[in-house]
């Protein structure tokens, strides 16, 4: 169907107003959500002019769009964030649940506790953070647990525990603790987590001195240890500003369709942590960057006093843009203090170098004005407009600095982003070289001229029940998941691994010959001489194919132990720590995972079917209706008699269903996969 006329007509009706647009594919699914300063200009830009590869992929899937007009850029910013959360579009930058940041939380209870959480609730508790990873949060909690005697237990015990005897709990289980005592502790923790650790450290030093003078040496040693823990935790705070404001400093870099966003956390004027995220993006770079920032603050209760954002950043890592001109001044002050442990992305490092501390030149200002004019021309939210919208929404100061130390800090964040992105590409390139090199070396060890395509098979059953097999494909040492295949075994009765292998090899390579599919350079079977001989017999004697076949034998711990090749099953000597052996382990683990997943799926389906089919009055039609309505066997078992009435199932039959199901063991959870070759 041609959708161009529909899109052309809609483009002619777009308004000159700010708002959000929702791009849809052929199925009507929303695949991208964006915001615009001028809807007409921005949406039209997708269907005119040239785009990079990733944006072309997005545009190629657009067959329709909708738009929502807003009264301001701020409303468009918030609406875009809400729409992304609701629809989870494929081509948007998404802050997924497994990427939420950890916080330290002081619970709002009669006897409060300090805990690490990733869930932010409106429960009147105090939240501090976010921390870049759970390790940083747990280490901070561990220190605070030593210093402040809040309750540690989840459920109040009947008698005092070891924490009380160690001086780390006030024992509310044993005696009354006044609210004022908790208020004082919470104030001290809040001051410490807000960057006031120097005052806490000074107070501890004074108490240590007093304890030593009074000959309480054990107490003095405890206080000294606490001071050492504070120093160890805070030793990364090397870059300072003249004031004591809490700031979040953002920077980003883009290259080859990927974006890296770095956040530097400044607390009380000191840089204490950083966080890095690397992800693909499909829209306009700065717009997608602002989407990331908006999503980040939409559920962040621990707001700073000030947010610093970068200007437009040019693509590529070869030459720093004007937005990061002062990066190395701040970076040299950082002096490699940002430890790589604090990052959740591999291959990151602090930037270093020497760049002039001068303010932007007239050429830089002209470049900024030209970039802003270009952004306005296509309806984009420019940096100044985005910062103003974010400031209005959050109710705190949001700046795009043009000179001075603040610009240098933003430049450092951008420079770190470029370094992280560049190292990501180098790591990928290195990994690909190592993987393809392992495949080449394995081919040489086996005496093969080339080893580009490997197809591996594994069988799975339990005492012959629900027998299945699976095949995975590796091309140049990397899995080609679109070519994986699954087989339900048709002709074999009972647990006969050799006959199962014969059937699956026959079915696979009959299809290869019939459909002229690419033939593998090597076939790998899970097993030893019997499985190898079965495969070779079918290939050579029935199909006339002379493809090398090897087998992978496992040890008593179910780990890859040895490679055998040929009908005589001769062992191939490979070092256990070689890249070739590691590649074989990956292949064997992957095909086993794929086979066992398929077997669980089939076993789960058969168990559900047999349970429902064994109930008098339940036929195929009713069984399908029950599963469609309730979703699973577990939900059916948890239902009440009344819940069955919507399916026209009376009280008597509903009672029989529940009685029959609750007499059985629970079904194994089924795991589905989209590919199947019956």
XYZ file of C-alpha atoms in Angstrom:
678
model
C 0.000 0.000 0.000
C 1.257 3.495 -0.873
C 1.163 5.771 2.157
C 2.872 8.761 0.535
C -0.376 10.576 -0.366
C -1.664 10.303 3.196
C 1.632 11.654 4.607
C 1.763 14.450 1.992
C -1.750 15.597 2.901
C -0.978 15.558 6.621
C 2.267 17.504 6.136
C 0.324 20.300 4.444
C -1.871 20.684 7.557
C 0.902 20.843 10.184
C 0.763 23.975 12.407
C 3.529 26.502 13.187
C 3.349 25.591 16.889
C 5.380 23.641 19.449
C 4.351 20.100 20.294
C 5.102 16.385 20.021
C 4.835 14.030 17.067
C 4.329 10.245 17.059
C 5.658 8.244 14.104
C 3.877 4.949 13.265
C 4.765 1.878 11.233
C 2.580 -0.273 8.972
C 1.001 -2.086 11.945
C 0.032 1.213 13.572
C 2.675 0.811 16.305
C 4.328 3.995 17.548
C 8.031 3.621 16.715
C 9.320 7.125 17.527
C 8.212 10.102 19.620
C 9.783 13.526 19.213
C 9.276 17.122 20.264
C 9.519 20.261 18.161
C 9.672 24.006 18.561
C 7.803 24.261 15.237
C 5.936 21.085 14.322
C 5.554 21.945 10.644
C 9.285 22.396 10.061
C 10.465 19.472 12.171
C 8.086 16.776 10.892
C 8.591 17.855 7.272
C 12.367 17.501 7.670
C 11.972 13.718 8.043
C 10.511 13.407 4.539
C 12.806 15.852 2.719
C 16.566 16.031 2.258
C 19.156 13.402 3.139
C 19.669 11.568 6.439
C 22.318 9.383 8.003
C 21.971 5.590 7.916
C 20.160 5.118 11.200
C 17.674 7.937 10.584
C 17.023 6.477 7.116
C 16.128 3.185 8.833
C 13.616 5.013 11.027
C 12.109 7.005 8.135
C 11.805 3.860 5.989
C 9.428 2.389 8.583
C 7.179 5.468 8.931
C 3.834 5.147 7.169
C 1.779 7.542 9.307
C 2.141 10.109 12.074
C 0.138 11.987 14.674
C 0.942 15.186 16.514
C -0.111 16.911 19.719
C 0.133 20.694 19.976
C 1.418 22.205 23.246
C 1.470 25.794 24.464
C 5.223 25.874 25.199
C 8.528 24.061 24.792
C 8.336 23.039 28.447
C 5.021 21.254 27.913
C 6.427 19.545 24.808
C 9.429 18.371 26.849
C 7.254 16.802 29.570
C 4.732 15.372 27.115
C 7.494 13.693 25.102
C 8.853 12.100 28.284
C 5.410 10.772 29.247
C 4.703 9.448 25.744
C 8.044 7.639 25.611
C 7.335 5.972 28.962
C 3.859 4.965 27.836
C 4.641 3.612 24.361
C 8.324 2.559 24.736
C 9.018 3.305 21.032
C 11.639 1.181 19.343
C 13.729 4.062 17.998
C 13.701 6.341 21.055
C 16.397 6.676 23.682
C 14.931 4.778 26.641
C 15.926 4.791 30.293
C 14.803 1.227 31.001
C 13.984 -0.187 34.425
C 17.207 -2.190 34.598
C 19.132 1.062 34.183
C 17.556 2.895 37.104
C 20.017 4.449 39.494
C 20.484 3.409 43.135
C 19.648 5.829 45.940
C 20.277 5.894 49.665
C 16.993 6.107 51.548
C 16.173 6.973 55.167
C 12.785 5.392 55.744
C 9.863 7.336 57.184
C 9.175 5.048 60.154
C 8.967 5.374 63.924
C 12.408 3.729 63.993
C 13.979 4.697 60.638
C 16.461 2.597 58.673
C 19.098 3.410 56.067
C 18.840 1.307 52.912
C 19.853 1.207 49.239
C 16.941 1.253 46.788
C 16.270 1.678 43.074
C 12.565 2.357 43.593
C 11.628 5.955 44.351
C 8.254 6.213 46.060
C 6.191 9.084 47.429
C 6.439 7.735 50.967
C 7.846 10.809 52.788
C 11.220 9.096 53.089
C 14.489 10.990 52.477
C 16.337 10.017 49.289
C 19.974 10.811 48.476
C 21.692 10.223 45.166
C 21.564 9.022 42.540
C 24.712 6.914 42.719
C 26.296 5.741 39.463
C 26.226 2.077 40.514
C 25.201 -0.146 43.399
C 28.798 -0.614 44.562
C 29.184 3.109 45.259
C 25.840 3.209 47.094
C 26.610 0.101 49.168
C 30.052 1.377 50.167
C 28.561 4.683 51.314
C 25.869 2.861 53.305
C 28.498 0.609 54.875
C 30.387 3.680 56.127
C 27.241 5.386 57.438
C 26.161 2.189 59.214
C 29.411 2.297 61.171
C 28.995 5.963 62.067
C 25.280 6.324 62.802
C 23.332 3.815 64.955
C 20.100 3.507 62.989
C 18.102 0.281 63.026
C 19.557 -2.413 60.722
C 16.924 -5.167 60.990
C 13.916 -5.420 58.688
C 11.673 -6.906 61.385
C 12.068 -5.781 65.000
C 13.688 -8.634 66.993
C 12.667 -9.701 70.498
C 16.090 -8.956 72.002
C 19.142 -6.847 71.222
C 21.429 -8.017 68.429
C 25.148 -7.780 67.749
C 24.810 -4.313 66.172
C 23.762 -2.881 69.570
C 26.822 -4.358 71.276
C 29.003 -2.897 68.491
C 27.473 0.546 69.069
C 25.782 0.578 65.639
C 22.146 0.425 66.806
C 20.115 2.245 69.487
C 18.173 -0.979 70.269
C 14.578 0.288 69.862
C 13.554 -3.358 70.356
C 14.735 -3.155 73.977
C 14.235 0.456 75.052
C 12.427 3.632 74.099
C 14.351 5.862 71.708
C 13.207 9.511 71.631
C 12.337 11.059 68.283
C 14.880 13.824 68.915
C 17.694 11.243 68.841
C 16.597 10.048 65.410
C 16.167 13.629 64.166
C 19.744 14.440 65.133
C 21.106 11.336 63.380
C 19.082 12.072 60.231
C 20.387 15.667 60.214
C 23.975 14.398 60.486
C 23.481 11.845 57.694
C 21.821 14.469 55.487
C 24.714 16.857 56.069
C 27.245 14.134 55.293
C 25.518 12.995 52.087
C 25.086 16.594 50.945
C 28.857 17.000 50.869
C 29.503 18.076 54.460
C 31.854 15.212 55.218
C 34.696 17.579 56.158
C 32.690 18.878 59.123
C 31.875 15.297 60.144
C 35.517 14.318 59.807
C 36.615 17.296 61.918
C 34.124 16.359 64.652
C 35.377 12.746 64.633
C 38.976 13.909 64.890
C 38.105 16.007 67.944
C 36.296 13.072 69.577
C 39.246 10.787 68.789
C 41.618 13.247 70.456
C 39.409 13.475 73.538
C 39.112 9.689 73.795
C 42.895 9.289 73.526
C 43.506 11.923 76.223
C 41.102 10.073 78.531
C 42.934 6.798 77.742
C 39.901 5.255 75.944
C 42.163 3.821 73.286
C 39.660 1.327 71.867
C 37.149 4.126 71.289
C 39.902 6.309 69.792
C 40.826 3.467 67.408
C 37.171 3.092 66.306
C 36.993 6.830 65.581
C 40.303 6.718 63.716
C 38.996 3.841 61.561
C 35.867 5.865 60.723
C 38.052 8.801 59.637
C 40.095 6.464 57.427
C 36.912 5.092 55.848
C 35.742 8.654 55.073
C 39.118 9.441 53.477
C 38.963 6.245 51.391
C 35.424 6.996 50.203
C 36.059 10.631 49.402
C 39.560 10.415 47.921
C 38.154 10.778 44.405
C 36.967 14.337 45.086
C 39.776 16.196 43.337
C 38.059 18.869 41.274
C 36.570 21.776 43.225
C 34.641 24.944 42.477
C 34.777 28.171 44.435
C 31.203 27.836 45.717
C 29.545 24.873 47.476
C 26.609 24.274 45.157
C 25.264 20.858 44.185
C 25.442 20.470 40.399
C 24.838 17.850 37.755
C 27.092 18.456 34.748
C 26.078 16.831 31.453
C 28.119 16.168 28.359
C 27.559 14.012 25.296
C 29.284 12.813 22.151
C 27.938 11.162 18.998
C 29.588 9.034 16.340
C 28.497 6.322 13.868
C 24.897 6.459 15.089
C 25.851 6.020 18.766
C 25.656 8.475 21.648
C 27.489 8.585 24.962
C 26.123 10.741 27.790
C 28.280 11.514 30.821
C 26.947 12.974 34.074
C 29.409 14.478 36.564
C 27.963 14.776 40.062
C 29.207 17.882 41.921
C 28.182 18.002 45.591
C 29.167 20.891 47.856
C 31.413 22.127 45.069
C 33.285 18.806 44.790
C 33.055 16.218 42.039
C 32.190 12.982 43.812
C 30.974 10.572 41.118
C 30.177 10.207 37.454
C 27.885 8.047 35.342
C 28.151 7.044 31.700
C 25.552 5.650 29.279
C 26.236 4.494 25.716
C 23.341 3.714 23.362
C 22.274 3.915 19.695
C 20.102 6.852 18.621
C 17.988 7.370 15.519
C 16.691 10.937 15.682
C 18.432 14.304 15.880
C 21.340 14.156 18.330
C 20.606 17.114 20.617
C 16.891 16.377 20.705
C 17.567 12.782 21.753
C 20.103 13.998 24.312
C 17.462 16.283 25.843
C 15.021 13.346 25.883
C 17.583 11.423 27.940
C 17.963 14.326 30.395
C 14.192 14.753 30.739
C 13.615 11.061 31.407
C 16.492 11.080 33.904
C 14.858 13.817 36.013
C 11.269 12.641 35.611
C 11.625 10.210 38.524
C 14.664 11.657 40.291
C 13.787 12.978 43.772
C 17.336 14.120 44.594
C 17.595 17.234 42.436
C 20.750 19.384 42.506
C 20.738 23.159 42.822
C 22.020 23.655 39.290
C 22.239 21.726 36.019
C 24.851 22.445 33.365
C 24.122 21.394 29.773
C 26.368 21.429 26.687
C 25.827 23.219 23.417
C 25.363 21.368 20.130
C 28.153 18.815 19.684
C 29.480 17.905 16.253
C 29.545 14.245 15.237
C 32.765 12.274 15.272
C 35.730 12.021 17.612
C 38.462 13.432 15.404
C 38.159 17.060 16.450
C 36.680 18.564 19.631
C 33.745 20.904 19.010
C 33.493 24.458 20.326
C 31.286 23.218 23.151
C 34.226 21.306 24.619
C 37.040 23.758 23.961
C 37.980 24.092 27.642
C 37.837 20.390 28.404
C 41.425 19.684 29.283
C 41.841 22.503 31.819
C 39.178 20.896 33.959
C 40.418 17.458 32.937
C 43.959 18.205 34.057
C 42.573 19.372 37.414
C 40.712 16.102 37.582
C 44.112 14.460 37.024
C 42.871 10.929 36.471
C 41.036 11.046 39.810
C 37.890 9.520 38.365
C 38.432 5.816 38.910
C 37.246 3.407 36.214
C 35.470 1.324 38.877
C 32.807 4.015 39.169
C 31.620 3.556 35.599
C 29.113 0.955 34.437
C 30.457 1.070 30.883
C 33.652 -0.771 29.924
C 36.612 1.113 28.540
C 36.056 4.528 30.087
C 38.824 6.781 31.342
C 39.268 10.337 32.468
C 40.345 12.723 29.752
C 43.620 14.580 30.104
C 45.391 17.241 28.093
C 46.033 20.957 27.772
C 43.521 23.297 26.169
C 43.412 27.065 26.543
C 41.247 28.470 29.323
C 40.181 31.402 27.174
C 36.539 32.267 26.707
C 34.891 31.520 23.380
C 36.061 33.599 20.445
C 33.911 35.640 18.081
C 34.125 32.726 15.628
C 32.711 30.389 18.287
C 29.862 32.819 18.959
C 29.114 33.036 15.234
C 29.140 29.239 14.993
C 26.719 29.015 17.924
C 24.363 31.532 16.341
C 24.479 29.669 13.011
C 23.750 26.345 14.730
C 20.838 27.870 16.658
C 19.442 29.386 13.440
C 19.728 26.043 11.673
C 17.953 24.305 14.577
C 15.137 26.845 14.482
C 14.811 26.445 10.710
C 13.928 22.760 11.077
C 11.807 23.281 14.178
C 14.229 21.788 16.693
C 14.480 22.849 20.327
C 17.849 24.633 20.512
C 20.133 24.377 23.610
C 18.959 27.685 25.085
C 15.300 26.809 24.518
C 15.777 23.309 25.939
C 17.528 24.666 29.032
C 14.777 27.234 29.590
C 12.075 24.570 29.278
C 13.895 22.246 31.676
C 14.412 25.105 34.148
C 10.720 26.006 34.066
C 9.715 22.381 34.628
C 12.154 21.493 37.414
C 12.117 24.863 39.141
C 15.909 25.099 39.429
C 18.698 26.813 37.515
C 19.619 25.172 34.174
C 22.501 26.745 32.253
C 24.316 26.319 28.953
C 27.611 27.971 29.997
C 29.563 30.006 27.457
C 32.813 30.691 29.339
C 34.736 30.118 32.543
C 35.012 27.098 34.824
C 31.426 25.955 34.232
C 32.066 25.716 30.501
C 35.261 23.819 31.261
C 33.356 21.321 33.409
C 30.821 20.749 30.615
C 33.715 20.433 28.188
C 35.298 17.809 30.424
C 32.043 15.820 30.443
C 31.907 16.036 26.613
C 35.559 15.054 26.311
C 35.009 12.026 28.576
C 32.028 11.088 26.420
C 34.170 11.175 23.288
C 36.881 9.075 24.944
C 34.316 6.490 26.127
C 32.671 6.310 22.687
C 36.007 5.989 20.901
C 37.119 3.214 23.257
C 33.803 1.421 22.779
C 34.387 1.277 19.021
C 37.978 0.151 19.519
C 36.874 -2.599 21.907
C 34.231 -3.774 19.404
C 36.809 -3.766 16.602
C 39.281 -5.647 18.764
C 36.646 -8.188 19.786
C 35.653 -8.756 16.149
C 39.290 -9.242 15.147
C 39.783 -11.722 17.990
C 36.563 -13.605 17.153
C 37.219 -13.880 13.418
C 40.844 -14.751 14.193
C 39.694 -17.587 16.471
C 37.487 -18.989 13.682
C 40.406 -18.789 11.209
C 42.800 -20.510 13.656
C 40.240 -23.222 14.413
C 39.879 -23.877 10.675
C 43.659 -24.250 10.378
C 43.728 -26.693 13.322
C 41.080 -28.797 11.554
C 42.828 -28.611 8.179
C 40.076 -26.530 6.546
C 40.764 -23.898 3.913
C 38.081 -21.611 5.331
C 35.777 -21.642 8.347
C 33.263 -18.885 7.844
C 30.041 -20.719 8.649
C 29.544 -23.208 11.512
C 26.243 -24.975 12.209
C 25.887 -26.716 15.589
C 23.204 -29.166 16.815
C 22.012 -30.310 20.243
C 19.171 -32.619 21.346
C 17.036 -32.291 24.453
C 14.522 -34.609 26.156
C 13.672 -36.038 29.571
C 13.485 -39.845 29.431
C 12.312 -39.537 25.830
C 9.455 -37.118 26.608
C 8.967 -34.091 24.337
C 12.135 -34.755 22.297
C 13.416 -31.687 20.471
C 16.566 -30.548 18.754
C 18.045 -27.164 17.939
C 20.579 -25.679 15.553
C 22.591 -22.488 15.951
C 24.696 -20.766 13.301
C 27.980 -18.915 13.827
C 29.362 -16.796 10.986
C 32.958 -15.563 11.312
C 32.869 -16.623 14.947
C 29.720 -14.628 15.814
C 26.187 -15.958 16.380
C 23.735 -15.347 13.514
C 20.521 -15.574 15.555
C 18.159 -15.024 12.630
C 19.360 -18.346 11.200
C 18.772 -20.419 14.346
C 16.298 -23.298 13.894
C 14.244 -25.508 16.228
C 12.987 -29.028 15.513
C 10.259 -31.157 17.047
C 11.471 -34.739 16.689
C 8.882 -36.735 14.700
C 10.067 -40.314 14.172
C 12.072 -41.246 17.272
C 10.445 -42.942 20.260
C 12.263 -42.878 23.588
C 15.649 -41.379 24.465
C 17.643 -42.338 21.340
C 20.205 -39.586 20.771
C 21.745 -41.188 17.680
C 18.449 -41.588 15.790
C 17.394 -38.093 16.841
C 20.617 -36.740 15.351
C 20.038 -38.696 12.136
C 16.495 -37.309 11.749
C 17.469 -33.690 12.390
C 20.549 -33.780 10.129
C 18.428 -35.327 7.360
C 15.689 -32.686 7.689
C 18.110 -29.773 7.848
C 20.276 -30.649 4.862
C 17.442 -31.913 2.677
C 16.086 -28.391 3.016
C 19.534 -26.894 2.346
C 19.727 -28.838 -0.924
C 16.099 -28.249 -1.909
C 16.145 -24.470 -1.274
C 19.793 -23.938 -2.282
C 20.682 -22.507 1.126
C 24.313 -21.773 2.080
C 26.173 -24.885 3.228
C 28.316 -24.754 6.377
C 32.079 -25.191 6.378
C 31.782 -27.261 9.559
C 28.994 -29.105 11.399
C 29.321 -29.408 15.179
C 27.297 -32.003 17.083
C 26.953 -32.262 20.834
C 28.474 -35.645 21.662
C 31.138 -38.128 20.668
C 31.734 -40.863 18.099
C 28.121 -42.106 17.937
C 26.641 -38.700 17.157
C 29.432 -37.895 14.651
C 28.941 -41.220 12.814
C 25.160 -40.735 12.672
C 25.548 -37.295 11.115
C 28.215 -38.400 8.595
C 26.144 -41.420 7.533
C 23.138 -39.240 6.631
C 25.226 -36.539 4.943
C 27.388 -38.807 2.779
C 25.285 -41.921 2.162
C 21.836 -40.314 1.806
C 22.450 -36.751 0.694
C 25.835 -36.921 -1.020
C 27.266 -34.076 1.057
C 30.867 -34.161 2.271
C 30.845 -31.532 5.000
C 33.330 -31.982 7.900
C 31.622 -33.052 11.129
C 33.115 -32.682 14.599
C 31.808 -33.480 18.066
C 32.186 -31.671 21.380
C 32.591 -33.940 24.395
C 31.836 -32.656 27.900
C 33.528 -33.614 31.152
C 31.844 -34.793 34.371
C 31.141 -31.146 35.251
C 29.255 -30.656 31.957
C 31.963 -28.359 30.574
C 33.493 -28.517 27.094
C 36.426 -30.940 27.381
C 37.520 -32.174 23.945
C 37.013 -31.697 20.205
C 36.687 -34.838 18.062
C 36.560 -34.852 14.249
C 35.691 -37.354 11.536
C 34.128 -40.804 11.558
C 37.115 -42.133 13.493
C 36.535 -39.419 16.134
C 40.162 -38.347 16.350
C 40.860 -35.771 19.087
C 42.071 -32.329 17.999
C 44.696 -30.903 20.384
C 43.623 -27.420 21.452
C 44.938 -25.480 24.434
C 42.217 -24.976 27.042
C 43.076 -21.276 27.315
C 43.146 -20.616 23.549
C 40.681 -18.417 21.660
C 39.729 -21.411 19.483
C 38.716 -23.442 22.551
C 36.805 -20.464 23.938
C 34.913 -20.170 20.621
C 33.936 -23.862 20.827
C 32.717 -23.367 24.407
C 30.545 -20.466 23.272
C 29.074 -22.539 20.447
C 28.315 -25.504 22.710
C 26.829 -23.332 25.463
C 24.695 -21.416 22.971
C 23.239 -24.448 21.213
C 22.551 -26.140 24.560
C 20.806 -23.013 25.861
C 18.691 -22.755 22.720
C 17.730 -26.449 22.780
C 16.854 -26.554 26.480
C 14.781 -23.382 26.159
C 12.754 -24.933 23.339
C 12.343 -28.176 25.303
C 11.025 -26.306 28.356
C 8.567 -24.472 26.146
C 7.243 -27.712 24.653
C 7.140 -29.469 28.005
C 5.287 -26.553 29.583
C 2.716 -26.547 26.768
C 2.147 -30.293 27.016
C 1.677 -30.113 30.795
C -0.900 -27.338 30.473
C -2.714 -29.230 27.725
C -2.797 -32.537 29.608
C -4.059 -30.963 32.833
C -6.945 -29.118 31.213
C -7.797 -31.901 28.755
C -8.080 -34.403 31.601
C -10.986 -32.471 33.151
C -14.436 -33.729 32.028
C -16.321 -31.011 30.165
C -13.170 -29.224 28.907
C -12.542 -29.644 25.212
C -10.096 -27.889 22.904
C -12.338 -24.835 22.433
C -12.869 -24.279 26.157
C -9.201 -24.935 26.919
C -8.140 -22.204 24.472
C -10.769 -19.820 25.875
C -9.553 -20.412 29.448
C -5.904 -19.836 28.569
C -6.713 -16.743 26.503
C -8.859 -15.221 29.264
C -6.665 -15.989 32.293
C -3.267 -15.985 30.572
C -1.725 -18.984 32.357
C -2.458 -22.138 34.318
C -1.342 -20.413 37.509
C -3.907 -17.627 37.045
C -6.664 -20.203 36.433
C -5.772 -21.963 39.696
C -5.902 -18.636 41.583
C -9.311 -17.668 40.131
C -12.582 -17.718 42.062
C -15.812 -19.425 40.967
C -17.214 -16.028 39.931
C -14.294 -15.401 37.545
C -15.438 -18.281 35.303
C -18.925 -16.855 34.672
C -17.712 -14.521 31.897
C -16.750 -17.668 29.932
C -20.224 -19.173 30.443
C -18.781 -21.795 32.791
C -21.148 -22.665 35.617
C -20.410 -23.131 39.285
C -20.208 -26.933 39.095
C -17.705 -27.084 36.198
C -15.669 -24.201 37.664
C -15.399 -26.134 40.920
C -14.243 -29.241 39.046
C -11.583 -27.214 37.184
C -10.181 -25.693 40.385
C -10.267 -29.004 42.251
C -8.457 -30.823 39.418
C -5.784 -28.166 38.957
C -5.040 -27.710 42.649
C -4.438 -31.449 43.034
C -1.584 -31.245 40.494
C 1.972 -29.971 40.761
C 2.559 -26.500 39.221
C 3.547 -26.441 35.582
C 7.052 -25.520 34.501
C 7.152 -21.973 33.199
C 7.182 -21.996 29.420
C 9.829 -20.084 27.492
C 8.859 -19.006 23.989
C 10.918 -18.248 20.928
C 9.848 -16.739 17.680
C 11.642 -19.168 15.359
C 10.463 -22.706 14.671
C 11.152 -25.356 12.073
C 8.667 -28.145 12.673
